[in-house]
Amino acid sequence: MTSAATADVPVAQARGLSKRYGGFVAVDAIDFEVRPGEVLGMLGPNGAGKSTTMRMMYQVTPPSSGELTLFGMRSGRDARRIKARLGVVPQIDNLDEDLSVRDNLRIHARYHGLGPTEAAERSDALLAFVGLEAKARQQVRSLSGGMKRRLTLARGLVSDPDLVILDEPTTGLDPQVRLALWDKLEALRTAGATLMLSTHYMDEAERLCDRLLIMDAGRVVAAGTPRGLIAERLDPYVIEGRLKGGDDGPYRRLADAVGATAQRSGDRLSVFVPDGRAALERLLGDGVDPDRAFVRPSNLEDLFLALTGRELRE
Amino acid sequence: MIDPASVGRVWLRNAWVFRGRWHYGILPNFFEPVFYLLGMGLGLGYYVSTGGAFGGDYLTYIAPGLVAASAMNGASFETTYNVFVKLHFGRIYDATIATPVGIQDVTVGEASWAVTRATIYGGTFLIVTLFFGVAVGWHLIPALLAIVLIGFAFAALGLAFTSVVPTIDLFSYYFTLFLTPSFLFSDIFFPVAERFPPAAAAIAEFTPLYRSVQLMRGVLTEGGGPVAGDVAYLLLFGTALLAFAVWRMRVRMVV
């Protein structure tokens, strides 16, 4: 998929990249880079600035300030040449309902400058890749939601791009369709493609991404590998308990002993601890009902909530 | 900044869509002029031209204007409703401009396709007038060129309007309050200056359809008047409005 360039030359690089709409700051001076052959995930709540960042990358939103380069070319000035090397899978399916499934791919191949024969061959190969050969001559509106998503993915790959940008590729899909799409993305990853995807699903980020940018309110609040980020910022285990009217004293005493705070959310309590087994034994020794407390490894969701807070985002 | 190859690919997309359904589109294009020329030309025209008005041949008087109006309609439907739906409901331009095709190529590509549709509409009407004995063979080439120019002017006007309207409901203003009066008061059916005060006639004479009708009469009628002024008007009008539409579509899409 990608031209296997030297690993230290980034595919894309942003420095102080910002986008403002009037007084609203959608993206606030972010720095990041996309390295060749990696899958970079952008994880963040709604309104974190993920889509705006991606739109700036695929040249349909001009940055307000900062620097953005793709393939060594300056964003904006070289827009056409940059877009020629990108594949884009937008958040909303914007397939052409007036064209057949196959023609949706063919016309996008033509938009990318492929000749008629090459466009047809490439379209057929990608229909096979996403399992839509049998639907080639049908109208787009006859496809199910999952098929449309697969076709949108195929469309993003039609020019054999050096970087594929996927904006929330599995949002709103049922679990079977998500799994099918993940298989396709993993196949691309194995083939050495460079992908950048946004998501607000932790399992998706953990499963697919080599590196993550965690975004909140227009800023990058953390960057690194999923495991590395968790290890860097959280103790490796979480004790979770349900009070059911019981005393929260044992949890508070445990938290004091390990130098953490017990986080309470309604009836539930959680404490991050360095040693899960020792912590659980301590709780049980302190009179906690064994059916109401358990240990699990810290995960990305814990990290995400620790970084972006627990309040609802609109 | 505008890439001709990209413009051509936007045109190609529309041609593919049309290819799948041309038979639905062409048949009404053919019958509309037949009905107009029969009903207004031969039917109404009998009473209108009795006594020698319009040289005794009302059909020949109205046919050039109807060809011009038909080119206007072809370009207008494409650049109003069709472009608006692609812009707002299908959102297909969002996908297009994420490829090397830019929004300026999309705008010019849509204009070029609208000119094609106008040529199909107006050309069909023109051919029908041959059978009614209005046009003769050597008129066809200049008349087709005139249709292309009229299509260009109204494609640019339609795109300019579409690039500024917020809702699809406002197109009824465009059609009812602009195109319909243009159709009625552009010398297609009667000489406006003979029936209305000079000030009103001056407004009519400034409209693009009036200039289009003058142009079409000039190329289709024996000893028709000079057309250079009309050609220059339509070229300038179309170019200025297309430039405006290109700018407005960029403002709308690149945010």
Coordinates of C-alpha atoms in Angstrom, one line a residue:
Chain A
M1 CA 0.0 0.0 0.0
T2 CA 2.5 2.6 1.1
S3 CA 5.8 3.4 -0.4
A4 CA 7.9 2.0 2.3
A5 CA 9.8 5.2 3.0
T6 CA 12.4 5.5 5.7
A7 CA 10.7 5.3 9.1
D8 CA 11.9 8.7 10.3
V9 CA 10.3 10.7 7.5
P10 CA 6.7 11.3 8.6
V11 CA 3.8 10.9 6.2
A12 CA 2.1 13.8 7.8
Q13 CA 3.2 16.4 10.4
A14 CA 1.4 19.1 12.3
R15 CA 2.9 21.9 14.4
G16 CA 0.7 24.2 16.3
L17 CA -2.2 23.4 14.0
S18 CA -5.4 25.3 14.9
K19 CA -8.8 25.9 13.5
R20 CA -11.1 28.6 14.8
Y21 CA -14.7 29.4 13.8
G22 CA -15.3 32.9 15.0
G23 CA -14.7 32.7 18.8
F24 CA -14.9 28.9 18.9
V25 CA -11.6 27.0 18.9
A26 CA -12.3 23.6 17.2
V27 CA -8.6 22.6 17.1
D28 CA -6.2 24.2 19.5
A29 CA -2.5 24.3 18.5
I30 CA -2.0 20.6 18.2
D31 CA 1.3 18.8 17.3
F32 CA 1.4 15.3 15.9
E33 CA 2.9 13.2 13.2
V34 CA 1.9 10.1 11.2
R35 CA 4.7 7.7 10.6
P36 CA 5.0 5.4 7.6
G37 CA 3.3 2.0 8.0
E38 CA 1.6 2.8 11.3
V39 CA -2.0 2.9 12.3
L40 CA -2.5 6.1 14.2
G41 CA -5.8 6.5 16.2
M42 CA -7.4 9.7 17.3
L43 CA -9.5 9.0 20.4
G44 CA -11.7 11.6 21.8
P45 CA -15.3 12.5 22.8
N46 CA -17.6 14.3 20.4
G47 CA -16.4 17.8 19.7
A48 CA -12.8 17.0 20.5
G49 CA -11.7 18.2 17.1
K50 CA -11.0 14.9 15.4
S51 CA -13.1 15.4 12.3
T52 CA -11.8 19.0 11.9
T53 CA -8.2 17.8 12.1
M54 CA -8.9 15.2 9.5
R55 CA -10.7 17.7 7.2
M56 CA -7.7 19.9 7.4
M57 CA -5.5 16.9 6.4
Y58 CA -7.6 16.1 3.4
Q59 CA -7.6 19.7 2.3
V60 CA -11.2 20.7 2.6
T61 CA -10.8 22.9 5.7
P62 CA -8.1 25.5 5.7
P63 CA -6.2 25.8 9.0
S64 CA -6.5 29.1 10.9
S65 CA -2.9 28.9 12.0
G66 CA 0.0 26.5 12.4
E67 CA 1.9 24.2 10.0
L68 CA 0.6 21.1 8.3
T69 CA 2.6 19.1 5.8
L70 CA 1.7 15.8 4.1
F71 CA 4.3 13.8 2.1
G72 CA 6.6 16.7 2.6
M73 CA 4.2 19.1 0.8
R74 CA 2.6 22.2 2.4
S75 CA -1.1 21.9 3.1
G76 CA -3.2 24.3 1.0
R77 CA -0.6 25.3 -1.6
D78 CA -0.1 21.7 -2.9
A79 CA -3.7 20.6 -2.2
R80 CA -4.3 18.8 -5.4
R81 CA -1.0 16.8 -5.2
I82 CA -1.6 16.0 -1.6
K83 CA -5.2 14.8 -2.2
A84 CA -3.8 12.6 -5.1
R85 CA -2.0 10.5 -2.5
L86 CA -4.8 10.3 0.1
G87 CA -7.7 8.0 0.6
V88 CA -10.6 9.4 2.6
V89 CA -13.4 7.4 4.3
P90 CA -15.7 10.1 5.8
Q91 CA -17.8 9.7 8.9
I92 CA -21.1 9.9 6.9
D93 CA -21.6 7.8 3.9
N94 CA -21.8 10.2 1.0
L95 CA -22.0 7.7 -1.8
D96 CA -23.5 8.7 -5.1
E97 CA -27.0 7.3 -5.1
D98 CA -27.5 8.1 -8.8
L99 CA -24.7 5.6 -9.7
S100 CA -24.3 1.9 -9.4
V101 CA -22.1 0.3 -6.7
R102 CA -19.3 -0.3 -9.3
D103 CA -19.7 3.1 -10.9
N104 CA -19.2 4.8 -7.5
L105 CA -15.7 3.3 -7.4
R106 CA -15.0 3.8 -11.1
I107 CA -15.8 7.5 -11.0
H108 CA -13.7 8.0 -7.9
A109 CA -10.8 6.2 -9.7
R110 CA -11.3 8.6 -12.6
Y111 CA -11.4 11.6 -10.2
H112 CA -8.0 10.4 -9.1
G113 CA -6.8 10.4 -12.7
L114 CA -6.8 6.7 -13.5
G115 CA -7.7 5.8 -17.1
P116 CA -10.9 3.9 -18.0
T117 CA -9.3 0.4 -18.0
E118 CA -7.3 0.9 -14.9
A119 CA -10.3 2.4 -13.1
A120 CA -12.5 -0.6 -14.0
E121 CA -9.8 -3.1 -12.9
R122 CA -9.1 -1.4 -9.6
S123 CA -12.9 -1.1 -8.9
D124 CA -13.4 -4.8 -9.5
A125 CA -10.5 -5.8 -7.3
L126 CA -11.8 -3.6 -4.5
L127 CA -15.3 -4.9 -4.8
A128 CA -13.8 -8.4 -4.3
F129 CA -11.8 -7.1 -1.3
V130 CA -14.9 -5.8 0.5
G131 CA -17.1 -8.7 -0.7
L132 CA -19.5 -6.7 -2.8
E133 CA -18.9 -8.3 -6.3
A134 CA -22.4 -9.7 -6.4
K135 CA -23.8 -6.1 -5.8
A136 CA -21.6 -4.5 -8.5
R137 CA -24.5 -3.5 -10.8
Q138 CA -27.0 -2.6 -8.1
Q139 CA -28.0 0.9 -7.1
V140 CA -26.3 2.2 -4.0
R141 CA -29.7 2.9 -2.3
S142 CA -30.5 -0.9 -2.3
L143 CA -27.5 -1.6 -0.1
S144 CA -27.7 -2.2 3.7
G145 CA -25.9 0.2 6.1
G146 CA -23.0 -2.2 6.5
M147 CA -22.6 -2.7 2.7
K148 CA -22.6 1.1 2.2
R149 CA -19.8 1.4 4.8
R150 CA -17.7 -1.3 3.1
L151 CA -18.3 0.4 -0.3
T152 CA -17.2 3.7 1.3
L153 CA -14.0 2.0 2.5
A154 CA -13.4 0.5 -1.0
R155 CA -13.9 4.0 -2.4
G156 CA -11.2 5.4 -0.1
L157 CA -8.8 2.8 -1.4
V158 CA -9.4 3.1 -5.1
S159 CA -6.4 5.3 -5.8
D160 CA -4.0 3.0 -3.9
P161 CA -3.3 5.8 -1.4
D162 CA -0.2 6.4 0.6
L163 CA -2.3 7.4 3.6
V164 CA -5.9 6.4 4.3
I165 CA -7.8 8.7 6.6
L166 CA -10.9 7.1 8.2
D167 CA -13.2 9.3 10.3
E168 CA -15.1 7.1 12.8
P169 CA -15.3 4.2 10.4
T170 CA -17.5 2.0 12.5
T171 CA -19.7 4.5 14.4
G172 CA -23.3 3.4 14.3
L173 CA -22.7 -0.1 12.9
D174 CA -23.9 -3.3 14.5
P175 CA -21.3 -5.7 16.0
Q176 CA -21.1 -8.1 13.1
V177 CA -20.5 -5.3 10.6
R178 CA -17.8 -3.7 12.9
L179 CA -16.0 -7.0 13.1
A180 CA -16.1 -7.4 9.3
L181 CA -14.8 -3.9 8.8
W182 CA -12.0 -4.5 11.4
D183 CA -10.9 -7.5 9.5
K184 CA -10.5 -5.4 6.4
L185 CA -8.6 -2.7 8.3
E186 CA -6.3 -5.3 9.8
A187 CA -5.7 -6.8 6.4
L188 CA -4.6 -3.3 5.2
R189 CA -2.4 -2.9 8.3
T190 CA -0.8 -6.2 7.6
A191 CA -0.1 -5.2 4.0
G192 CA 1.8 -2.2 5.4
A193 CA -0.7 0.6 4.8
T194 CA -0.5 3.8 6.7
L195 CA -3.8 4.5 8.3
M196 CA -5.1 7.3 10.5
L197 CA -8.5 6.7 12.1
S198 CA -10.7 8.4 14.6
T199 CA -12.9 6.6 17.0
H200 CA -14.6 6.9 20.3
Y201 CA -14.6 3.1 20.8
M202 CA -11.9 2.0 23.2
D203 CA -11.8 -1.6 21.9
E204 CA -11.4 -0.3 18.4
A205 CA -8.5 1.9 19.4
E206 CA -6.8 -0.8 21.4
R207 CA -7.3 -3.5 18.8
L208 CA -6.4 -1.6 15.6
C209 CA -4.0 1.2 16.5
D210 CA -0.2 1.2 16.9
R211 CA -0.3 4.6 18.4
L212 CA -2.9 6.9 19.8
L213 CA -3.6 10.6 20.1
I214 CA -6.1 11.3 22.9
M215 CA -7.9 14.5 22.1
D216 CA -10.2 16.6 24.2
A217 CA -11.6 20.1 23.6
G218 CA -9.4 20.6 20.6
R219 CA -6.1 19.6 22.3
V220 CA -4.0 16.5 22.2
V221 CA -3.9 15.5 25.9
A222 CA -1.8 12.3 25.5
A223 CA 0.1 10.5 22.7
G224 CA 1.7 7.1 22.7
T225 CA 1.0 3.3 22.3
P226 CA -2.2 2.1 24.0
R227 CA -0.2 -0.1 26.5
G228 CA 2.4 2.5 27.0
L229 CA -0.1 5.3 27.8
I230 CA -1.9 3.1 30.3
A231 CA 1.4 2.1 32.0
E232 CA 2.7 5.6 32.0
R233 CA -0.3 7.2 33.7
L234 CA -2.3 4.5 35.6
D235 CA -1.5 1.7 38.1
P236 CA -1.9 -1.6 36.3
Y237 CA -5.0 -2.9 38.1
V238 CA -8.3 -1.7 39.2
I239 CA -10.3 -2.9 42.2
E240 CA -14.0 -2.4 41.6
G241 CA -16.6 -2.8 44.2
R242 CA -20.4 -2.5 44.5
L243 CA -21.5 -1.1 47.9
K244 CA -25.2 -2.2 47.9
G245 CA -25.7 -0.1 51.0
G246 CA -22.4 -1.4 52.6
D247 CA -19.6 0.7 54.1
D248 CA -17.1 2.4 51.8
G249 CA -14.6 2.5 54.6
P250 CA -12.5 -0.5 53.4
Y251 CA -12.1 1.1 49.9
R252 CA -11.0 4.4 51.4
R253 CA -8.5 2.7 53.7
L254 CA -7.2 0.7 50.7
A255 CA -6.9 3.9 48.6
D256 CA -5.0 5.6 51.5
A257 CA -2.6 2.7 51.8
V258 CA -1.6 2.7 48.1
G259 CA -1.7 6.5 47.8
A260 CA -4.6 6.7 45.4
T261 CA -8.2 8.0 45.6
A262 CA -11.3 5.9 45.6
Q263 CA -13.5 7.0 42.7
R264 CA -17.1 6.8 43.5
S265 CA -19.9 6.8 40.9
G266 CA -23.2 6.1 42.5
D267 CA -23.1 2.7 44.0
R268 CA -19.8 1.7 42.5
L269 CA -16.3 2.3 43.7
S270 CA -13.0 1.9 41.9
V271 CA -9.4 2.2 43.1
F272 CA -6.3 1.9 40.9
V273 CA -3.7 -0.3 42.6
P274 CA -0.1 -1.6 41.7
D275 CA -0.9 -5.2 42.9
G276 CA -4.4 -6.4 42.3
R277 CA -4.1 -9.6 44.3
A278 CA -2.7 -8.0 47.4
A279 CA -5.3 -5.3 47.3
L280 CA -8.2 -7.7 47.0
E281 CA -6.9 -9.8 49.9
R282 CA -6.6 -6.6 52.0
L283 CA -10.2 -5.7 51.2
L284 CA -11.5 -9.1 52.1
G285 CA -9.5 -9.0 55.3
D286 CA -11.2 -5.7 56.0
G287 CA -14.7 -7.3 55.8
V288 CA -15.7 -6.7 52.2
D289 CA -18.2 -9.3 50.8
P290 CA -16.2 -11.3 48.2
D291 CA -19.1 -11.3 45.8
R292 CA -19.1 -7.5 45.6
A293 CA -15.4 -6.8 44.8
F294 CA -13.2 -7.9 41.9
V295 CA -9.9 -7.1 40.2
R296 CA -9.3 -6.3 36.5
P297 CA -6.4 -4.9 34.5
S298 CA -6.5 -1.1 33.8
N299 CA -7.7 -0.4 30.3
L300 CA -7.9 2.4 27.8
E301 CA -11.3 3.4 29.0
D302 CA -9.9 4.1 32.4
L303 CA -7.2 6.2 30.9
F304 CA -9.6 8.0 28.6
L305 CA -11.9 8.9 31.5
A306 CA -9.0 9.9 33.7
L307 CA -7.8 12.2 31.0
T308 CA -11.1 13.6 29.7
G309 CA -13.3 13.5 32.8
R310 CA -16.6 11.8 33.4
E311 CA -19.1 14.5 32.6
L312 CA -21.3 14.1 29.6
R313 CA -20.4 15.9 26.4
E314 CA -23.0 17.3 24.1
Chain B
M1 CA -6.5 26.6 -10.5
I2 CA -9.3 25.1 -12.6
D3 CA -8.1 21.8 -14.0
P4 CA -9.7 21.0 -17.3
A5 CA -9.2 17.2 -16.8
S6 CA -11.0 17.4 -13.5
V7 CA -13.8 19.5 -15.0
G8 CA -14.2 16.7 -17.6
R9 CA -14.5 14.0 -15.0
V10 CA -17.3 15.9 -13.2
W11 CA -19.0 16.1 -16.6
L12 CA -18.4 12.4 -17.1
R13 CA -20.1 11.5 -13.8
N14 CA -23.2 13.4 -15.0
A15 CA -23.1 11.8 -18.4
W16 CA -23.0 8.3 -16.7
V17 CA -26.1 9.1 -14.7
F18 CA -27.8 10.5 -17.8
R19 CA -26.8 7.5 -19.9
G20 CA -28.8 5.3 -17.6
R21 CA -32.0 7.2 -18.0
W22 CA -31.8 9.3 -21.2
H23 CA -34.9 7.7 -22.7
Y24 CA -37.0 9.1 -19.9
G25 CA -35.5 12.6 -20.5
I26 CA -35.5 12.7 -24.2
L27 CA -39.1 11.8 -25.0
P28 CA -40.6 14.8 -23.1
N29 CA -37.9 17.0 -24.7
F30 CA -39.3 15.9 -28.1
F31 CA -43.0 16.2 -27.4
E32 CA -42.9 19.6 -25.6
P33 CA -41.9 21.5 -28.8
V34 CA -44.4 19.5 -30.8
F35 CA -47.2 20.5 -28.5
Y36 CA -46.1 24.1 -28.3
L37 CA -45.8 24.5 -32.0
L38 CA -49.2 22.7 -32.7
G39 CA -51.1 24.5 -29.9
M40 CA -49.7 28.0 -29.9
G41 CA -48.3 28.1 -33.4
L42 CA -51.0 26.4 -35.5
G43 CA -53.9 26.7 -33.0
L44 CA -53.7 30.0 -31.4
G45 CA -51.7 31.4 -34.3
Y46 CA -54.6 31.0 -36.7
Y47 CA -56.6 33.7 -34.7
V48 CA -53.6 35.8 -33.9
S49 CA -52.3 36.1 -37.5
T50 CA -55.6 36.4 -39.2
G51 CA -55.6 39.8 -40.8
G52 CA -51.9 39.7 -41.5
A53 CA -50.3 40.2 -38.1
F54 CA -46.9 38.5 -37.7
G55 CA -46.7 38.2 -41.4
G56 CA -49.6 35.8 -41.3
D57 CA -47.4 33.1 -39.8
Y58 CA -47.4 33.2 -36.0
L59 CA -45.7 29.8 -35.7
T60 CA -42.6 31.1 -37.5
Y61 CA -42.7 34.1 -35.2
I62 CA -42.7 32.2 -31.9
A63 CA -40.5 29.2 -32.9
P64 CA -37.0 30.9 -32.4
G65 CA -38.0 32.2 -29.0
L66 CA -39.3 28.8 -27.9
V67 CA -36.0 27.2 -28.9
A68 CA -34.2 29.8 -26.7
A69 CA -36.5 29.2 -23.8
S70 CA -36.1 25.5 -24.1
A71 CA -32.3 25.9 -23.8
M72 CA -32.9 28.1 -20.8
N73 CA -35.1 25.5 -19.1
G74 CA -32.6 22.7 -19.7
A75 CA -29.7 24.6 -18.1
S76 CA -31.9 25.9 -15.3
F77 CA -33.2 22.5 -14.1
E78 CA -29.7 21.1 -14.0
T79 CA -28.1 23.9 -12.1
T80 CA -30.9 24.6 -9.6
Y81 CA -32.7 21.5 -8.2
N82 CA -30.2 18.9 -9.4
V83 CA -27.1 20.8 -8.1
F84 CA -28.9 21.7 -4.8
V85 CA -29.7 18.1 -4.1
K86 CA -26.2 17.0 -4.8
L87 CA -24.9 19.8 -2.6
H88 CA -27.1 19.4 0.4
F89 CA -28.9 16.0 0.5
G90 CA -26.6 13.6 -1.3
R91 CA -23.5 15.5 -0.1
I92 CA -21.7 13.9 -3.0
Y93 CA -19.5 17.0 -3.6
D94 CA -18.0 16.4 -0.1
A95 CA -16.7 13.1 -1.5
T96 CA -15.6 14.6 -4.8
I97 CA -13.5 17.4 -3.3
A98 CA -11.7 14.9 -1.1
T99 CA -10.1 13.7 -4.3
P100 CA -7.7 15.7 -6.5
V101 CA -10.9 17.4 -8.0
G102 CA -11.4 20.8 -6.4
I103 CA -14.6 22.6 -5.7
Q104 CA -13.9 25.0 -8.5
D105 CA -13.6 22.0 -10.9
V106 CA -17.0 20.8 -9.6
T107 CA -18.7 24.1 -10.2
V108 CA -17.3 24.5 -13.8
G109 CA -18.0 20.8 -14.4
E110 CA -21.6 21.2 -13.4
A111 CA -21.9 24.3 -15.7
S112 CA -20.4 22.3 -18.6
W113 CA -22.9 19.5 -18.0
A114 CA -25.8 22.0 -17.8
V115 CA -24.7 23.4 -21.2
T116 CA -24.8 19.8 -22.6
R117 CA -28.4 19.4 -21.3
A118 CA -29.4 22.7 -22.6
T119 CA -28.0 21.7 -26.0
I120 CA -30.0 18.4 -25.9
Y121 CA -33.2 20.3 -25.0
G122 CA -32.7 23.2 -27.3
G123 CA -31.3 21.0 -30.1
T124 CA -34.3 18.7 -30.0
F125 CA -36.6 21.7 -30.2
L126 CA -34.6 23.0 -33.1
I127 CA -34.9 19.8 -35.0
V128 CA -38.6 19.7 -34.5
T129 CA -38.9 23.2 -36.0
L130 CA -37.3 21.8 -39.1
F131 CA -40.3 19.7 -39.6
F132 CA -42.6 22.7 -39.2
G133 CA -40.7 24.4 -41.9
V134 CA -39.2 27.1 -39.6
A135 CA -35.5 26.3 -39.6
V136 CA -33.6 25.3 -42.7
G137 CA -30.5 23.2 -42.9
W138 CA -27.9 25.9 -43.0
H139 CA -29.3 27.5 -39.9
L140 CA -28.5 24.5 -37.8
I141 CA -24.8 25.2 -37.0
P142 CA -25.2 28.9 -36.0
A143 CA -28.4 28.0 -34.1
L144 CA -26.7 25.2 -32.2
L145 CA -23.9 27.6 -31.3
A146 CA -26.5 30.1 -30.1
I147 CA -28.1 27.3 -27.9
V148 CA -24.7 26.5 -26.4
L149 CA -24.2 30.2 -25.5
I150 CA -27.8 30.5 -24.1
G151 CA -27.2 27.3 -22.1
F152 CA -24.0 28.8 -20.7
A153 CA -25.6 32.0 -19.6
F154 CA -28.5 30.3 -17.8
A155 CA -26.2 27.6 -16.3
A156 CA -24.1 30.3 -14.8
L157 CA -27.2 32.2 -13.5
G158 CA -28.7 29.0 -12.0
L159 CA -25.4 28.1 -10.3
A160 CA -25.0 31.6 -8.9
F161 CA -28.5 31.4 -7.5
T162 CA -28.0 27.9 -6.1
S163 CA -24.7 28.9 -4.5
V164 CA -26.5 31.5 -2.3
V165 CA -29.9 30.0 -1.5
P166 CA -30.2 28.3 1.9
T167 CA -33.3 26.1 1.2
I168 CA -34.7 24.3 -1.8
D169 CA -38.1 26.2 -1.3
L170 CA -36.5 29.4 -2.7
F171 CA -36.2 27.9 -6.2
S172 CA -39.9 28.5 -6.7
Y173 CA -39.1 32.2 -6.5
Y174 CA -36.4 31.7 -9.2
F175 CA -38.8 29.8 -11.5
T176 CA -42.1 31.7 -10.8
L177 CA -40.8 35.2 -10.2
F178 CA -37.9 35.2 -12.7
L179 CA -38.0 32.5 -15.4
T180 CA -41.8 32.6 -15.9
P181 CA -42.0 36.4 -16.5
S182 CA -38.9 36.1 -18.6
F183 CA -40.7 33.6 -20.7
L184 CA -43.8 35.8 -21.1
F185 CA -42.1 39.2 -21.7
S186 CA -39.0 38.4 -23.8
D187 CA -40.5 38.9 -27.3
I188 CA -41.2 35.2 -27.7
F189 CA -45.0 35.7 -28.2
F190 CA -45.3 39.4 -29.0
P191 CA -43.0 42.5 -29.3
V192 CA -42.9 43.8 -25.7
A193 CA -42.0 47.4 -26.8
E194 CA -45.2 47.7 -28.8
R195 CA -47.5 46.8 -25.9
F196 CA -45.9 48.2 -22.8
P197 CA -44.4 51.6 -21.7
P198 CA -40.8 52.2 -22.7
A199 CA -39.5 51.9 -19.1
A200 CA -41.1 48.4 -18.7
A201 CA -39.9 47.4 -22.1
A202 CA -36.3 48.6 -21.2
I203 CA -36.3 46.2 -18.2
A204 CA -37.4 43.3 -20.4
E205 CA -34.8 44.1 -23.0
F206 CA -32.1 43.9 -20.3
T207 CA -32.9 40.3 -19.3
P208 CA -30.9 37.4 -20.6
L209 CA -33.8 35.6 -22.1
Y210 CA -34.7 38.6 -24.2
R211 CA -31.2 38.8 -25.5
S212 CA -31.3 35.0 -26.2
V213 CA -34.5 35.4 -28.1
Q214 CA -33.0 38.2 -30.2
L215 CA -30.0 36.0 -30.9
M216 CA -32.0 33.0 -31.9
R217 CA -34.3 35.1 -34.2
G218 CA -31.2 36.6 -35.7
V219 CA -29.7 33.3 -36.6
L220 CA -32.9 31.5 -37.6
T221 CA -34.8 34.2 -39.5
E222 CA -34.0 35.3 -43.1
G223 CA -32.5 38.7 -42.9
G224 CA -32.4 38.5 -39.1
G225 CA -30.9 41.5 -37.2
P226 CA -27.3 41.8 -36.1
V227 CA -26.4 39.4 -33.2
A228 CA -23.0 40.6 -32.1
G229 CA -24.4 42.7 -29.2
D230 CA -26.5 39.7 -27.9
V231 CA -23.5 37.4 -28.2
A232 CA -21.3 39.8 -26.2
Y233 CA -24.0 40.3 -23.6
L234 CA -24.6 36.6 -23.0
L235 CA -20.8 35.8 -22.9
L236 CA -20.2 38.6 -20.4
F237 CA -23.3 37.7 -18.3
G238 CA -22.4 34.0 -18.2
T239 CA -18.7 34.6 -17.4
A240 CA -19.3 37.0 -14.6
L241 CA -22.0 34.9 -12.9
L242 CA -19.9 31.7 -13.3
A243 CA -17.0 33.4 -11.6
F244 CA -19.3 34.5 -8.8
A245 CA -20.7 30.9 -8.5
V246 CA -17.1 29.5 -8.4
W247 CA -16.3 31.9 -5.6
R248 CA -19.5 31.3 -3.6
M249 CA -19.3 27.5 -3.9
R250 CA -15.8 27.6 -2.5
V251 CA -17.0 29.8 0.4
R252 CA -19.8 27.3 1.0
M253 CA -17.8 24.1 0.8
V254 CA -14.3 24.9 2.0
V255 CA -14.9 25.7 5.7

